[in-house]
Amino acid sequence: MDMKVGRNWGMFAAGIALIIIGFVLLMVPGLTLVSIAIIAGCMFLAAGIVDAYAYFRYRKSEGLSGWALAYAICDIVLGVLFIIHPIASAVVIPWVMGIFVCAYGIFEIVAAVRFRRELSGWGWTLFAGIVSVLCGIAFFLFPGTFALFLGFFLMARGVQMAVYGVTLPQANITMVQNH
């Protein structure tokens, strides 16, 4: 099997969408928590679908663990819950997101450090993990500024997804015969 750099336009597009939504949240922090719950739900659902697709498509060639799929499922479940129950989500969203974002950030930091030799662009993963942990802590400490910190988190996640969409090695299966 031969590995080459390919393009994952779905991941790239989802990353750009997260950057745009994050930017909007930074520019218009007065959005209601219900609006944020619906927007976040849509973005988590989209990210989870893209991550699940990437897992099933590249799990063997990239050696992805079940944790990658578990994370995708968490994104999908969280997204659906936020969309179906936006008012209930709005009440607890800063704390739920704080827990989720801190856990996600720790996962990213560990993955970046562990796979720094194998993962091109591992610095983006480390950066996004640090931003995620800081934003998650901020969700707990300053729930009134949730929209701002969510904007930073979504932008960091979006940059990571967009970069990986154009830089992660994609499997190019070719049979090489040595004669």
C-alpha positions as YAML, in Angstrom:
chain: A
units: angstrom
residues:
- id: 1
  name: MET
  ca: [0.00, 0.00, 0.00]
- id: 2
  name: ASP
  ca: [1.28, 3.43, -0.94]
- id: 3
  name: MET
  ca: [0.42, 6.52, 1.10]
- id: 4
  name: LYS
  ca: [0.15, 9.92, -0.53]
- id: 5
  name: VAL
  ca: [-1.30, 13.26, 0.35]
- id: 6
  name: GLY
  ca: [-4.87, 13.50, -0.84]
- id: 7
  name: ARG
  ca: [-7.79, 15.79, -0.32]
- id: 8
  name: ASN
  ca: [-10.77, 15.15, 1.91]
- id: 9
  name: TRP
  ca: [-13.08, 17.92, 0.73]
- id: 10
  name: GLY
  ca: [-15.86, 16.94, 3.16]
- id: 11
  name: MET
  ca: [-13.55, 17.43, 6.14]
- id: 12
  name: PHE
  ca: [-12.21, 20.65, 4.61]
- id: 13
  name: ALA
  ca: [-15.76, 22.02, 4.05]
- id: 14
  name: ALA
  ca: [-16.84, 21.09, 7.59]
- id: 15
  name: GLY
  ca: [-13.75, 22.85, 8.91]
- id: 16
  name: ILE
  ca: [-14.52, 26.01, 6.94]
- id: 17
  name: ALA
  ca: [-18.12, 25.91, 8.19]
- id: 18
  name: LEU
  ca: [-16.89, 25.66, 11.80]
- id: 19
  name: ILE
  ca: [-14.52, 28.60, 11.25]
- id: 20
  name: ILE
  ca: [-17.38, 30.71, 9.85]
- id: 21
  name: ILE
  ca: [-19.76, 29.81, 12.69]
- id: 22
  name: GLY
  ca: [-17.01, 30.45, 15.25]
- id: 23
  name: PHE
  ca: [-16.30, 33.84, 13.67]
- id: 24
  name: VAL
  ca: [-20.01, 34.74, 13.74]
- id: 25
  name: LEU
  ca: [-20.17, 33.84, 17.45]
- id: 26
  name: LEU
  ca: [-17.18, 36.09, 18.11]
- id: 27
  name: MET
  ca: [-18.70, 38.97, 16.17]
- id: 28
  name: VAL
  ca: [-22.24, 38.60, 17.56]
- id: 29
  name: PRO
  ca: [-21.83, 37.27, 21.11]
- id: 30
  name: GLY
  ca: [-25.33, 38.42, 22.05]
- id: 31
  name: LEU
  ca: [-26.92, 35.42, 20.35]
- id: 32
  name: THR
  ca: [-29.29, 33.65, 22.68]
- id: 33
  name: LEU
  ca: [-28.20, 30.37, 24.18]
- id: 34
  name: VAL
  ca: [-31.07, 28.67, 22.35]
- id: 35
  name: SER
  ca: [-29.67, 29.90, 19.02]
- id: 36
  name: ILE
  ca: [-26.22, 28.77, 20.07]
- id: 37
  name: ALA
  ca: [-27.59, 25.37, 21.06]
- id: 38
  name: ILE
  ca: [-29.16, 24.90, 17.62]
- id: 39
  name: ILE
  ca: [-26.07, 26.17, 15.76]
- id: 40
  name: ALA
  ca: [-23.73, 24.06, 17.90]
- id: 41
  name: GLY
  ca: [-25.99, 21.06, 17.44]
- id: 42
  name: CYS
  ca: [-25.82, 21.41, 13.66]
- id: 43
  name: MET
  ca: [-22.07, 21.79, 13.72]
- id: 44
  name: PHE
  ca: [-21.49, 18.86, 16.08]
- id: 45
  name: LEU
  ca: [-23.78, 16.72, 13.96]
- id: 46
  name: ALA
  ca: [-21.90, 17.67, 10.78]
- id: 47
  name: ALA
  ca: [-18.49, 17.13, 12.41]
- id: 48
  name: GLY
  ca: [-19.60, 13.77, 13.80]
- id: 49
  name: ILE
  ca: [-20.84, 12.57, 10.43]
- id: 50
  name: VAL
  ca: [-17.61, 13.63, 8.72]
- id: 51
  name: ASP
  ca: [-15.51, 12.02, 11.48]
- id: 52
  name: ALA
  ca: [-17.51, 8.78, 11.32]
- id: 53
  name: TYR
  ca: [-17.17, 8.69, 7.53]
- id: 54
  name: ALA
  ca: [-13.42, 9.27, 7.82]
- id: 55
  name: TYR
  ca: [-13.16, 6.52, 10.43]
- id: 56
  name: PHE
  ca: [-14.92, 3.92, 8.29]
- id: 57
  name: ARG
  ca: [-13.09, 4.94, 5.14]
- id: 58
  name: TYR
  ca: [-9.56, 5.24, 6.57]
- id: 59
  name: ARG
  ca: [-9.52, 3.10, 9.73]
- id: 60
  name: LYS
  ca: [-7.37, 0.37, 8.25]
- id: 61
  name: SER
  ca: [-5.02, 2.50, 6.20]
- id: 62
  name: GLU
  ca: [-4.54, 5.05, 8.98]
- id: 63
  name: GLY
  ca: [-4.75, 2.59, 11.87]
- id: 64
  name: LEU
  ca: [-7.53, 4.58, 13.54]
- id: 65
  name: SER
  ca: [-8.63, 3.24, 16.90]
- id: 66
  name: GLY
  ca: [-12.15, 2.78, 18.15]
- id: 67
  name: TRP
  ca: [-11.70, 6.01, 20.11]
- id: 68
  name: ALA
  ca: [-11.97, 7.97, 16.86]
- id: 69
  name: LEU
  ca: [-15.34, 6.36, 16.19]
- id: 70
  name: ALA
  ca: [-16.44, 6.88, 19.81]
- id: 71
  name: TYR
  ca: [-15.65, 10.57, 19.47]
- id: 72
  name: ALA
  ca: [-17.63, 10.78, 16.22]
- id: 73
  name: ILE
  ca: [-20.62, 9.10, 17.89]
- id: 74
  name: CYS
  ca: [-20.40, 11.55, 20.81]
- id: 75
  name: ASP
  ca: [-20.44, 14.44, 18.32]
- id: 76
  name: ILE
  ca: [-23.51, 13.02, 16.58]
- id: 77
  name: VAL
  ca: [-25.41, 12.31, 19.82]
- id: 78
  name: LEU
  ca: [-24.59, 15.73, 21.26]
- id: 79
  name: GLY
  ca: [-25.59, 17.42, 18.02]
- id: 80
  name: VAL
  ca: [-28.94, 15.62, 17.85]
- id: 81
  name: LEU
  ca: [-29.69, 16.38, 21.51]
- id: 82
  name: PHE
  ca: [-28.94, 20.08, 21.02]
- id: 83
  name: ILE
  ca: [-31.17, 20.24, 17.93]
- id: 84
  name: ILE
  ca: [-34.09, 18.31, 19.43]
- id: 85
  name: HIS
  ca: [-34.00, 20.02, 22.86]
- id: 86
  name: PRO
  ca: [-32.55, 23.53, 22.33]
- id: 87
  name: ILE
  ca: [-34.25, 25.13, 25.34]
- id: 88
  name: ALA
  ca: [-33.15, 22.42, 27.76]
- id: 89
  name: SER
  ca: [-29.71, 22.50, 26.15]
- id: 90
  name: ALA
  ca: [-29.49, 26.26, 26.58]
- id: 91
  name: VAL
  ca: [-29.84, 25.95, 30.36]
- id: 92
  name: VAL
  ca: [-26.96, 23.50, 30.77]
- id: 93
  name: ILE
  ca: [-24.99, 24.13, 27.61]
- id: 94
  name: PRO
  ca: [-22.02, 25.95, 29.19]
- id: 95
  name: TRP
  ca: [-21.37, 23.10, 31.66]
- id: 96
  name: VAL
  ca: [-22.09, 20.23, 29.28]
- id: 97
  name: MET
  ca: [-19.89, 21.83, 26.67]
- id: 98
  name: GLY
  ca: [-17.22, 22.52, 29.29]
- id: 99
  name: ILE
  ca: [-16.96, 18.84, 30.15]
- id: 100
  name: PHE
  ca: [-17.08, 17.77, 26.51]
- id: 101
  name: VAL
  ca: [-14.58, 20.37, 25.29]
- id: 102
  name: CYS
  ca: [-12.09, 19.68, 28.11]
- id: 103
  name: ALA
  ca: [-12.25, 15.93, 27.43]
- id: 104
  name: TYR
  ca: [-11.88, 16.53, 23.71]
- id: 105
  name: GLY
  ca: [-8.93, 18.88, 24.27]
- id: 106
  name: ILE
  ca: [-7.15, 16.36, 26.47]
- id: 107
  name: PHE
  ca: [-7.72, 13.69, 23.81]
- id: 108
  name: GLU
  ca: [-6.23, 16.00, 21.16]
- id: 109
  name: ILE
  ca: [-3.19, 16.91, 23.26]
- id: 110
  name: VAL
  ca: [-2.44, 13.26, 24.03]
- id: 111
  name: ALA
  ca: [-2.90, 12.29, 20.36]
- id: 112
  name: ALA
  ca: [-0.68, 15.15, 19.15]
- id: 113
  name: VAL
  ca: [2.14, 14.22, 21.51]
- id: 114
  name: ARG
  ca: [1.79, 10.49, 20.97]
- id: 115
  name: PHE
  ca: [1.67, 10.64, 17.16]
- id: 116
  name: ARG
  ca: [3.87, 13.66, 16.50]
- id: 117
  name: ARG
  ca: [6.26, 11.61, 14.34]
- id: 118
  name: GLU
  ca: [3.53, 10.00, 12.26]
- id: 119
  name: LEU
  ca: [1.08, 12.88, 12.03]
- id: 120
  name: SER
  ca: [1.94, 15.70, 9.67]
- id: 121
  name: GLY
  ca: [0.62, 18.93, 11.07]
- id: 122
  name: TRP
  ca: [0.56, 17.54, 14.62]
- id: 123
  name: GLY
  ca: [1.17, 21.06, 15.90]
- id: 124
  name: TRP
  ca: [-2.34, 22.04, 14.77]
- id: 125
  name: THR
  ca: [-3.76, 19.20, 16.83]
- id: 126
  name: LEU
  ca: [-1.72, 20.27, 19.85]
- id: 127
  name: PHE
  ca: [-2.79, 23.90, 19.40]
- id: 128
  name: ALA
  ca: [-6.45, 22.95, 19.00]
- id: 129
  name: GLY
  ca: [-6.24, 20.73, 22.10]
- id: 130
  name: ILE
  ca: [-4.80, 23.51, 24.23]
- id: 131
  name: VAL
  ca: [-7.45, 25.97, 22.98]
- id: 132
  name: SER
  ca: [-10.13, 23.37, 23.67]
- id: 133
  name: VAL
  ca: [-9.03, 22.79, 27.28]
- id: 134
  name: LEU
  ca: [-8.80, 26.54, 27.94]
- id: 135
  name: CYS
  ca: [-12.24, 27.14, 26.41]
- id: 136
  name: GLY
  ca: [-13.74, 24.25, 28.39]
- id: 137
  name: ILE
  ca: [-12.41, 25.70, 31.63]
- id: 138
  name: ALA
  ca: [-13.74, 29.13, 30.63]
- id: 139
  name: PHE
  ca: [-17.22, 27.62, 30.05]
- id: 140
  name: PHE
  ca: [-17.26, 26.67, 33.75]
- id: 141
  name: LEU
  ca: [-15.71, 29.83, 35.11]
- id: 142
  name: PHE
  ca: [-17.50, 32.38, 32.90]
- id: 143
  name: PRO
  ca: [-20.77, 30.85, 31.58]
- id: 144
  name: GLY
  ca: [-22.05, 34.32, 30.67]
- id: 145
  name: THR
  ca: [-19.35, 34.63, 28.00]
- id: 146
  name: PHE
  ca: [-20.08, 31.22, 26.57]
- id: 147
  name: ALA
  ca: [-20.64, 32.49, 23.01]
- id: 148
  name: LEU
  ca: [-17.17, 34.02, 22.85]
- id: 149
  name: PHE
  ca: [-15.36, 30.93, 24.08]
- id: 150
  name: LEU
  ca: [-17.50, 28.67, 21.89]
- id: 151
  name: GLY
  ca: [-16.47, 30.84, 18.94]
- id: 152
  name: PHE
  ca: [-12.79, 30.28, 19.76]
- id: 153
  name: PHE
  ca: [-13.32, 26.55, 20.18]
- id: 154
  name: LEU
  ca: [-15.23, 26.20, 16.89]
- id: 155
  name: MET
  ca: [-12.62, 28.21, 15.02]
- id: 156
  name: ALA
  ca: [-9.76, 26.09, 16.43]
- id: 157
  name: ARG
  ca: [-11.62, 22.88, 15.55]
- id: 158
  name: GLY
  ca: [-12.44, 24.28, 12.10]
- id: 159
  name: VAL
  ca: [-8.83, 25.18, 11.36]
- id: 160
  name: GLN
  ca: [-7.75, 21.71, 12.41]
- id: 161
  name: MET
  ca: [-10.37, 20.02, 10.20]
- id: 162
  name: ALA
  ca: [-9.63, 22.25, 7.20]
- id: 163
  name: VAL
  ca: [-5.88, 21.67, 7.48]
- id: 164
  name: TYR
  ca: [-6.34, 17.93, 7.85]
- id: 165
  name: GLY
  ca: [-8.78, 17.90, 4.96]
- id: 166
  name: VAL
  ca: [-5.97, 18.94, 2.63]
- id: 167
  name: THR
  ca: [-2.90, 17.44, 4.35]
- id: 168
  name: LEU
  ca: [-3.69, 14.09, 5.95]
- id: 169
  name: PRO
  ca: [-2.28, 11.15, 4.05]
- id: 170
  name: GLN
  ca: [-4.94, 9.34, 2.11]
- id: 171
  name: ALA
  ca: [-4.64, 5.70, 1.19]
- id: 172
  name: ASN
  ca: [-3.68, 5.05, -2.39]
- id: 173
  name: ILE
  ca: [-3.77, 1.30, -2.64]
- id: 174
  name: THR
  ca: [-1.45, 0.06, -5.33]
- id: 175
  name: MET
  ca: [0.10, -3.30, -5.65]
- id: 176
  name: VAL
  ca: [3.85, -3.03, -6.07]
- id: 177
  name: GLN
  ca: [5.40, -6.09, -7.58]
- id: 178
  name: ASN
  ca: [9.10, -6.57, -7.37]
- id: 179
  name: HIS
  ca: [10.43, -8.53, -10.26]
...
